[in-house]
PDB file of C-alpha atoms in Angstrom:
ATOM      1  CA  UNK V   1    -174.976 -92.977  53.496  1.00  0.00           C
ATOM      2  CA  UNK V   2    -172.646 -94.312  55.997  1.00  0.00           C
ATOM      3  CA  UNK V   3    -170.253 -96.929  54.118  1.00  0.00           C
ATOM      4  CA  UNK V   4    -169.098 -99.167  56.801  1.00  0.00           C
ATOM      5  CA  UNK V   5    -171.445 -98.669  60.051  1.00  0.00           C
ATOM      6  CA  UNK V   6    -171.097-100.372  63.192  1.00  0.00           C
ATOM      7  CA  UNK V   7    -173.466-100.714  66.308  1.00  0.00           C
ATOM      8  CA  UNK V   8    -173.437 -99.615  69.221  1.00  0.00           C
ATOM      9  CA  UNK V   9    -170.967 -97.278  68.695  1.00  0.00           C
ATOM     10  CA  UNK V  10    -170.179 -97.337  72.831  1.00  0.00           C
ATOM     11  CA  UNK V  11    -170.692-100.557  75.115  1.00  0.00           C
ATOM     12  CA  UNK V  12    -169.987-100.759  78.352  1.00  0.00           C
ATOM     13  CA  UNK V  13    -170.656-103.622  80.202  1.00  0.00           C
ATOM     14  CA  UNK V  14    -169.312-105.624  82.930  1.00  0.00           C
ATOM     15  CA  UNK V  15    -167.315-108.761  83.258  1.00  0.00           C
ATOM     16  CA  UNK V  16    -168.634-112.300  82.548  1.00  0.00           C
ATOM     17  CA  UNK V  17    -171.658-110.732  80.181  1.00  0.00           C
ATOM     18  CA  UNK V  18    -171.601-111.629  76.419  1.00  0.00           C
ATOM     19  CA  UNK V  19    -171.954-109.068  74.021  1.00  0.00           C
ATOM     20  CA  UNK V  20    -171.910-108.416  69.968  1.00  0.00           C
ATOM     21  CA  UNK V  21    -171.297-105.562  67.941  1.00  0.00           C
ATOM     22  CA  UNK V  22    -172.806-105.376  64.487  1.00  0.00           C
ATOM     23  CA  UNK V  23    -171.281-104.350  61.185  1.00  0.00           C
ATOM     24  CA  UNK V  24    -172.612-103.525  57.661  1.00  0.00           C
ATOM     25  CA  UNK V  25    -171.324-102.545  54.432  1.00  0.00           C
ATOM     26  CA  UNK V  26    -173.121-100.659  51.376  1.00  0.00           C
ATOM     27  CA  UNK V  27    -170.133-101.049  48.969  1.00  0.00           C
ATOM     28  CA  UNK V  28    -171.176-104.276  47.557  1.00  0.00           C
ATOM     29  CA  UNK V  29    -167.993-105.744  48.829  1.00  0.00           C
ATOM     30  CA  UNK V  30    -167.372-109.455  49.210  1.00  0.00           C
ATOM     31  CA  UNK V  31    -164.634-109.498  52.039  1.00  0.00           C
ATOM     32  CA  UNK V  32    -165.104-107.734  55.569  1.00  0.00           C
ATOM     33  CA  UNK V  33    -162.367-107.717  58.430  1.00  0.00           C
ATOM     34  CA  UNK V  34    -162.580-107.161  62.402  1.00  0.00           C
ATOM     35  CA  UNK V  35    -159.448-105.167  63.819  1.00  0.00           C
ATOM     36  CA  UNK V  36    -159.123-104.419  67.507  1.00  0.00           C
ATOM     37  CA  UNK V  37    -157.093-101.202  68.518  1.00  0.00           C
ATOM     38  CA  UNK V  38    -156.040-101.149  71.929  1.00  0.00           C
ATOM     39  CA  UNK V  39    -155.139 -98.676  75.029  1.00  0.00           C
ATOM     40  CA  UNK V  40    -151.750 -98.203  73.193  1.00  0.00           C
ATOM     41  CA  UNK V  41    -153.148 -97.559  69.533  1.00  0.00           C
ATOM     42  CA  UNK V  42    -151.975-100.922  68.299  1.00  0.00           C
ATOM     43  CA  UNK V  43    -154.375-102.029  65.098  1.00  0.00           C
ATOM     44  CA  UNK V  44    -154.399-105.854  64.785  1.00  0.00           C
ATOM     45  CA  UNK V  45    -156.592-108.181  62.704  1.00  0.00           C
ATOM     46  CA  UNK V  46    -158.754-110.692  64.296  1.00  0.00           C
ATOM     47  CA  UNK V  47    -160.849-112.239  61.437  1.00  0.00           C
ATOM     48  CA  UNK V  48    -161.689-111.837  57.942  1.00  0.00           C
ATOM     49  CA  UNK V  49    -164.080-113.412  56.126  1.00  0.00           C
ATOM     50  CA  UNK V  50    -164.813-113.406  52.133  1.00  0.00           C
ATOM     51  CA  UNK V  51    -168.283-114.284  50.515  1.00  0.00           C
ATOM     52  CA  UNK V  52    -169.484-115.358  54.100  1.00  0.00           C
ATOM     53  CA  UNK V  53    -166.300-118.045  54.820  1.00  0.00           C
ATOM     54  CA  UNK V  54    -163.183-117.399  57.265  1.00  0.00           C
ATOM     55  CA  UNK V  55    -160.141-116.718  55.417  1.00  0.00           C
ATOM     56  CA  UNK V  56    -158.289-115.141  57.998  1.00  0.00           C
ATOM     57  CA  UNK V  57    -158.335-116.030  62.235  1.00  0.00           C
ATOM     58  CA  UNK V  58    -155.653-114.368  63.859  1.00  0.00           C
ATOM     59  CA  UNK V  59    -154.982-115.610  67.428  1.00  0.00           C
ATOM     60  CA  UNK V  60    -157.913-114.776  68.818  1.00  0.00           C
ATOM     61  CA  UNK V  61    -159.354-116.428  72.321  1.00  0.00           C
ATOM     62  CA  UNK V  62    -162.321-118.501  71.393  1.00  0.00           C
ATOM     63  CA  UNK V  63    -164.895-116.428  72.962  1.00  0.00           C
ATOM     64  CA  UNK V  64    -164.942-114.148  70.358  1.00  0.00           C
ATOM     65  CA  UNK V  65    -166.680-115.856  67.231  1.00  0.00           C
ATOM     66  CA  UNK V  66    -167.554-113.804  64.543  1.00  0.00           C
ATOM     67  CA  UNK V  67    -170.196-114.551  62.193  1.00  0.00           C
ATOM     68  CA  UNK V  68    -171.285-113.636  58.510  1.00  0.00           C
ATOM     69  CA  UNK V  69    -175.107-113.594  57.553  1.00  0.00           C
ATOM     70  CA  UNK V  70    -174.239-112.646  54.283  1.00  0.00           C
ATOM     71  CA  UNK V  71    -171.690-110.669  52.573  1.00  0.00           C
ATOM     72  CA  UNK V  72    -173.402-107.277  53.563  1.00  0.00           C
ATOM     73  CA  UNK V  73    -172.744-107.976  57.322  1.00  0.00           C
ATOM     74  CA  UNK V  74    -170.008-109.067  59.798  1.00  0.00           C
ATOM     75  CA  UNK V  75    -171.034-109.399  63.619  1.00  0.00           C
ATOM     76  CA  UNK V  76    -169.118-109.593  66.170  1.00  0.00           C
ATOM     77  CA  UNK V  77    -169.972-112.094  68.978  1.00  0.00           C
ATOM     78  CA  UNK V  78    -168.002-111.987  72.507  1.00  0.00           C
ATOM     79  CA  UNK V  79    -168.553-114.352  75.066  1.00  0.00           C
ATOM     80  CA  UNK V  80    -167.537-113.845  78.905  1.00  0.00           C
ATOM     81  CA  UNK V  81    -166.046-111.065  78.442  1.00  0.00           C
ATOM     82  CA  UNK V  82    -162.491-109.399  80.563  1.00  0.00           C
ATOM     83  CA  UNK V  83    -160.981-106.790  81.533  1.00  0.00           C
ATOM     84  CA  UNK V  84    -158.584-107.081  78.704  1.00  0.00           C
ATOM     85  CA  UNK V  85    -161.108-106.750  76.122  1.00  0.00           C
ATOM     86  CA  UNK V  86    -161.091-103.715  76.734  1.00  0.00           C
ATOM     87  CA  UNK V  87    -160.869-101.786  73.239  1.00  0.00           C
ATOM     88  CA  UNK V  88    -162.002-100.269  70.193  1.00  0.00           C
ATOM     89  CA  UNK V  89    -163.132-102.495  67.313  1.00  0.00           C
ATOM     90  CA  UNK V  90    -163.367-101.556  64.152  1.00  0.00           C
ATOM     91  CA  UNK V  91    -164.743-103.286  61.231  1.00  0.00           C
ATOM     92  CA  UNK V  92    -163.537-103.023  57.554  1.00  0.00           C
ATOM     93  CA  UNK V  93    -164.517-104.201  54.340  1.00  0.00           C
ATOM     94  CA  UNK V  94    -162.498-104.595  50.849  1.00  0.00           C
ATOM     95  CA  UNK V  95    -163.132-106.213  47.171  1.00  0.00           C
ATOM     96  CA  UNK V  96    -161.439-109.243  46.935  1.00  0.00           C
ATOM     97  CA  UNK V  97    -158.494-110.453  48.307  1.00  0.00           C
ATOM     98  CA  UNK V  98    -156.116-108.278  46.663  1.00  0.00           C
ATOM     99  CA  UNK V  99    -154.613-105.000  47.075  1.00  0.00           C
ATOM    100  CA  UNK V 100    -158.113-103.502  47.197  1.00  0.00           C
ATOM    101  CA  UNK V 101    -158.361-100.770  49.773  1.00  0.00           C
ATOM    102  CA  UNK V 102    -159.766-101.395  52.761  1.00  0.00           C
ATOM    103  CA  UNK V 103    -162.740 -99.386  54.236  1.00  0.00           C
ATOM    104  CA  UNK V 104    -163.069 -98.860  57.654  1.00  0.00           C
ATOM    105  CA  UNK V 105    -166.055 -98.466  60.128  1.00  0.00           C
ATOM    106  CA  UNK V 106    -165.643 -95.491  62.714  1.00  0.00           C
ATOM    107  CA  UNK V 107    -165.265 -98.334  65.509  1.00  0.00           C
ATOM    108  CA  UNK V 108    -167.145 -99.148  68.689  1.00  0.00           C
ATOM    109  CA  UNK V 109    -165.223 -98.513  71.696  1.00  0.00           C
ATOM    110  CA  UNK V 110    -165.965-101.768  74.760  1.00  0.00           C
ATOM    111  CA  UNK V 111    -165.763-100.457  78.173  1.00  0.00           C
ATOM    112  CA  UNK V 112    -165.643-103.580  80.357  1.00  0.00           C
ATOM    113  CA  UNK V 113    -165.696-102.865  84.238  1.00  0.00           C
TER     114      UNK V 113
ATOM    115  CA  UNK D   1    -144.143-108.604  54.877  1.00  0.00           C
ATOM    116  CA  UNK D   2    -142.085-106.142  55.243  1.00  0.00           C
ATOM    117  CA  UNK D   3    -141.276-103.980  58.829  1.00  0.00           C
ATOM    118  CA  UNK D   4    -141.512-100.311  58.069  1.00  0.00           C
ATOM    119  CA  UNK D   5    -139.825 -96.886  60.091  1.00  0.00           C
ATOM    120  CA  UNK D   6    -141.577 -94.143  60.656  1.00  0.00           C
ATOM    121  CA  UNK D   7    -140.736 -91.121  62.720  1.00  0.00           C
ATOM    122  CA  UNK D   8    -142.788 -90.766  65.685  1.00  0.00           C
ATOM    123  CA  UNK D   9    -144.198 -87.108  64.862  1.00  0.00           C
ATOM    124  CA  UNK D  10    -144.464 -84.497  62.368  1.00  0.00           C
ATOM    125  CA  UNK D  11    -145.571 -81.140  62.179  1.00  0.00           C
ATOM    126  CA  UNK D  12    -146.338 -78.942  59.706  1.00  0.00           C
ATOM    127  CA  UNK D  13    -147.689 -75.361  58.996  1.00  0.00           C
ATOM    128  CA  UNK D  14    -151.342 -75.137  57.119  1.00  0.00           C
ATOM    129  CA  UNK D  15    -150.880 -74.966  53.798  1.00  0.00           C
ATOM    130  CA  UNK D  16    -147.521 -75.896  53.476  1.00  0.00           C
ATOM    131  CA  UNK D  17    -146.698 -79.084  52.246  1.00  0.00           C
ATOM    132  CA  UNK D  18    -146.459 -82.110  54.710  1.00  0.00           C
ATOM    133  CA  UNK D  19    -143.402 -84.713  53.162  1.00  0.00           C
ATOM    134  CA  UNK D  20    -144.199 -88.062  55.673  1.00  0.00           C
ATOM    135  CA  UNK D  21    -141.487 -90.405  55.388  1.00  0.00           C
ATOM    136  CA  UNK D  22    -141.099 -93.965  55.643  1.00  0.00           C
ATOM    137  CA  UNK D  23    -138.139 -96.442  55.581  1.00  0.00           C
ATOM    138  CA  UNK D  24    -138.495-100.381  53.898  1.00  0.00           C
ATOM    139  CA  UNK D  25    -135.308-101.348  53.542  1.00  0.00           C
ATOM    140  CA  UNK D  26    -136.346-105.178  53.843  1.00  0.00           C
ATOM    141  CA  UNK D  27    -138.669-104.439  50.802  1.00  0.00           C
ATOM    142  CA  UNK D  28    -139.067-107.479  48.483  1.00  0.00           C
ATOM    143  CA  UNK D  29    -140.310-106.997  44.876  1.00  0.00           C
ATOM    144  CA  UNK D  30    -144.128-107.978  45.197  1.00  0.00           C
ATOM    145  CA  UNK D  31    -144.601-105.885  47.976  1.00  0.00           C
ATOM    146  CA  UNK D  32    -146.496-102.971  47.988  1.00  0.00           C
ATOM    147  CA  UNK D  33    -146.411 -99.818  49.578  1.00  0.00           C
ATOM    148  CA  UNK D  34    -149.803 -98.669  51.060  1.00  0.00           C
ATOM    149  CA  UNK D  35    -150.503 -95.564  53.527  1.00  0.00           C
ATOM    150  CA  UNK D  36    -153.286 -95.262  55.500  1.00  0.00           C
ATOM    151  CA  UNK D  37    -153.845 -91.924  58.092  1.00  0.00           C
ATOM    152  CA  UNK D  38    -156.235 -92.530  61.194  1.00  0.00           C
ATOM    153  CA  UNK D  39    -158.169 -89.177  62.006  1.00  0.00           C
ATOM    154  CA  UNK D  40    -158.780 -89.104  66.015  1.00  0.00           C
ATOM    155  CA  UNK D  41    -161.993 -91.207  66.910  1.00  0.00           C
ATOM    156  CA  UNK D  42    -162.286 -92.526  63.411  1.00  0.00           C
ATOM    157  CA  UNK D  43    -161.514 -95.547  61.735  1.00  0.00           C
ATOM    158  CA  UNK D  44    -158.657 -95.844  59.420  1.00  0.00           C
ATOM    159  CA  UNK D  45    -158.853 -94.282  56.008  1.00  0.00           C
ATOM    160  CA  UNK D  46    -156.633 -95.044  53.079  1.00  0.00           C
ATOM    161  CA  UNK D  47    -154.598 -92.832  51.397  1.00  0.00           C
ATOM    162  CA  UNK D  48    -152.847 -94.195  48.400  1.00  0.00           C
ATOM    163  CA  UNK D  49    -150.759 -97.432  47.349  1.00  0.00           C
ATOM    164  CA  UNK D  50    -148.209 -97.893  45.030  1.00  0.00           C
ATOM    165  CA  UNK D  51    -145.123-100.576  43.824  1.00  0.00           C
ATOM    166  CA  UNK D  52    -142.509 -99.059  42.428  1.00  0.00           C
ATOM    167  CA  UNK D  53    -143.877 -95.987  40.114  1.00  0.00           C
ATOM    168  CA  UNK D  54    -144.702 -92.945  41.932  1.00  0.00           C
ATOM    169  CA  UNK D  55    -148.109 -92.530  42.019  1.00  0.00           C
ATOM    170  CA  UNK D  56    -150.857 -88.938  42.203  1.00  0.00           C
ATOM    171  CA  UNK D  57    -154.459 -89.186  43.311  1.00  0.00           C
ATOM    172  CA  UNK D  58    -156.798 -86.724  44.743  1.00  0.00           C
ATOM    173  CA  UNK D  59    -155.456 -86.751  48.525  1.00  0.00           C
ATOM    174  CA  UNK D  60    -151.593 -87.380  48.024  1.00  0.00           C
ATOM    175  CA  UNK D  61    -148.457 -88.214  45.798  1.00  0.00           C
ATOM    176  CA  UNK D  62    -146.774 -91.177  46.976  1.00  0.00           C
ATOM    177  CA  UNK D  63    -142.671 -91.134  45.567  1.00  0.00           C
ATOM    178  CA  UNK D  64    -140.715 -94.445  46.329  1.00  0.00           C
ATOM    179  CA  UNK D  65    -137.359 -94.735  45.398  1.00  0.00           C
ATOM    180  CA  UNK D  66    -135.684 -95.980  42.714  1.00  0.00           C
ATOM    181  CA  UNK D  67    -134.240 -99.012  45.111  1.00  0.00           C
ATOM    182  CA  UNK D  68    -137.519 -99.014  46.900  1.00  0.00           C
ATOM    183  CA  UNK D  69    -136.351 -99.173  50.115  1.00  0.00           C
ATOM    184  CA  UNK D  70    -137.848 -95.702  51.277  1.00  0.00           C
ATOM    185  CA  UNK D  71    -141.189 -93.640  50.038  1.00  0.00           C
ATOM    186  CA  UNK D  72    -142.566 -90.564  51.066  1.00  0.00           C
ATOM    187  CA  UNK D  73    -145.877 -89.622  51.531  1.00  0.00           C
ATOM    188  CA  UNK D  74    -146.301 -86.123  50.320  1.00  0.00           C
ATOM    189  CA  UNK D  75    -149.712 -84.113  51.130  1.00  0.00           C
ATOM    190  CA  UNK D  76    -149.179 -80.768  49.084  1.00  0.00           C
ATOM    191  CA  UNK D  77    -151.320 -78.217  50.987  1.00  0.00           C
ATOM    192  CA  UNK D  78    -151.928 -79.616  54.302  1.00  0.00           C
ATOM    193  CA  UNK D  79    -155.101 -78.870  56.346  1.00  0.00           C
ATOM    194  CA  UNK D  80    -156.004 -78.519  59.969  1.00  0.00           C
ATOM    195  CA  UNK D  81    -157.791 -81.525  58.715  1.00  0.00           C
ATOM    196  CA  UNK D  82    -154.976 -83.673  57.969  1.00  0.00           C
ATOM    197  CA  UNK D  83    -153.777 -84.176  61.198  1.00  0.00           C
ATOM    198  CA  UNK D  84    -153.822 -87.276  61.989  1.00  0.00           C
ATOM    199  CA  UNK D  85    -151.620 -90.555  62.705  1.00  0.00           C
ATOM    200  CA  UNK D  86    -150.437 -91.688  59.285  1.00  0.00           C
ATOM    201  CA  UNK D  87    -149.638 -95.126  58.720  1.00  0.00           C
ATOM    202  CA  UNK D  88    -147.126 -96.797  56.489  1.00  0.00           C
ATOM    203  CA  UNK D  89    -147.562-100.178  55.159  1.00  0.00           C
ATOM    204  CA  UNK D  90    -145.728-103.149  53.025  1.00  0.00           C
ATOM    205  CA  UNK D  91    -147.319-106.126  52.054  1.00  0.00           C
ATOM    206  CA  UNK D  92    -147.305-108.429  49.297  1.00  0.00           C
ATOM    207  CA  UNK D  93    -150.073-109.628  47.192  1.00  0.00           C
ATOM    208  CA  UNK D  94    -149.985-112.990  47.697  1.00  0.00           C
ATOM    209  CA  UNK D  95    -152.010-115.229  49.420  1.00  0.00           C
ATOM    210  CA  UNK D  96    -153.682-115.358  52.910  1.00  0.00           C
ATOM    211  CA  UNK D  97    -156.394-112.422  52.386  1.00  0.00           C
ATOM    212  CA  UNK D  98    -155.502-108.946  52.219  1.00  0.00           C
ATOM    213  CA  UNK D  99    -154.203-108.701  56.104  1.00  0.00           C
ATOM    214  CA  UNK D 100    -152.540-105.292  56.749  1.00  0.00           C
ATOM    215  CA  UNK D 101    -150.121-105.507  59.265  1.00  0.00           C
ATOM    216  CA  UNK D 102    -150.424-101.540  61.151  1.00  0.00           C
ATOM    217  CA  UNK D 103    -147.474-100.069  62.862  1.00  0.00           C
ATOM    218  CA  UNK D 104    -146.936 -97.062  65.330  1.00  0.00           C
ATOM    219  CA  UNK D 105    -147.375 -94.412  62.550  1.00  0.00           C
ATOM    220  CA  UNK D 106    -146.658 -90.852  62.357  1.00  0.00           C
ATOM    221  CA  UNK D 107    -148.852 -88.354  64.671  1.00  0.00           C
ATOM    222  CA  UNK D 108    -148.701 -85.589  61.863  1.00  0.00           C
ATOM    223  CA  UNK D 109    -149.587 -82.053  63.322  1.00  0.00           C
ATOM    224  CA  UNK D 110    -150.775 -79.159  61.431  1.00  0.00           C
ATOM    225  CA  UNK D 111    -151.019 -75.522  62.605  1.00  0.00           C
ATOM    226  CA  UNK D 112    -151.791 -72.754  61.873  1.00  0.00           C
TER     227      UNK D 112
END
């Protein structure tokens, strides 16, 4: 079984639409993370949340907005989306806080045109 | 946290030992080292961690040195497998979530 899954694993889509990629994790962890990788291989975090609340926001525009169902899942909502949004996302997911390791998702790469 | 150096790429024969390096001289005392490698169209997988003891698990040996302002990541019988973009990593545990910070890395090569 897949750890860390996320769906679609491809999206391409065109300007303005809204989209959301989906993310769940088997590990019975309690924190999960969204990273964006872009055209130059650059990994930054965007959000992390623990048991469901945001801990973390990076500088992120407002239309993305992630949200937590419970600690099993972290979806990624995107609103109006641009050019520049252009990326791969990946989704991770760690116990507690800490120096736990983080697990990572094999990513869905967003195509907007 | 800490900035870390890697060089850009690496290769290394199959089999042989890959030795990845990694400069921190700006390295405070709670501040880990982690590595993490990123295989091509995968997500990021981690490698090993350590503080100031070198540390052994399954995939890699980690040595830091004494003054901790430099580590090596050492792979002992490297694969086709292994090649990937290897990243090295400081951070402390303190507050603030457990927010890894990824550089350029090192685009390791194996070959036969």
């Amino acid at each position: 079984d897949t750890a860390v899954s996320q769906t679609p694993k491809y999206l391409v889509t065109q300007m303005g639409n809204d989209k959301s990629i989906k993310c769940e994790q088997n590990l019975g962890h309690d924190t999960m993370y969204w990273y964006k990788q872009d055209s130059k291989k650059f990994l930054k975090i965007m959000f992390s949340y623990n048991n469901k609340e945001l801990i973390i926001n990076e500088t992120v525009p407002n239309r993305f907005s992630p949200k937590s169902p419970d600690k099993a899942h972290l979806n990624l909502h995107i609103n109006s989306l641009e050019l520049g949004d252009s990326a791969v996302y990946f989704c991770a997911s760690s116990q507690g806080l800490r120096n736990s390791p983080l697990h990572f998702g094999n990513g869905t790469r967003l195509t907007v045109t | 946290d800490a900035k870390t150096t890697q060089p850009t790429s690496m290769d290394c024969a199959e089999g042989r030992a890959a030795n990845l390096p990694c400069n921190h001289s700006t390295i405070s005392g709670n501040e880990y080292v982690y590595w993490y490698r990123q295989i091509h169209s995968q997500g990021p997988q981690y490698i090993i961690h350590g503080l100031k003891n070198n540390e052994t698990n399954e995939m890699a040996s980690l040595i830091i040195t004494e003054d901790r302002k430099s580590s090596t990541l050492i792979l002992p019988h490297a694969t086709l497998r292994d090649t990937a973009v290897y990243y090295c990593i400081v951070r402390a545990l303190t507050g603030g979530g457990n927010k890894l910070t990824f550089g350029t890395g090192t685009q390791l090569k194996v070959e036969l």
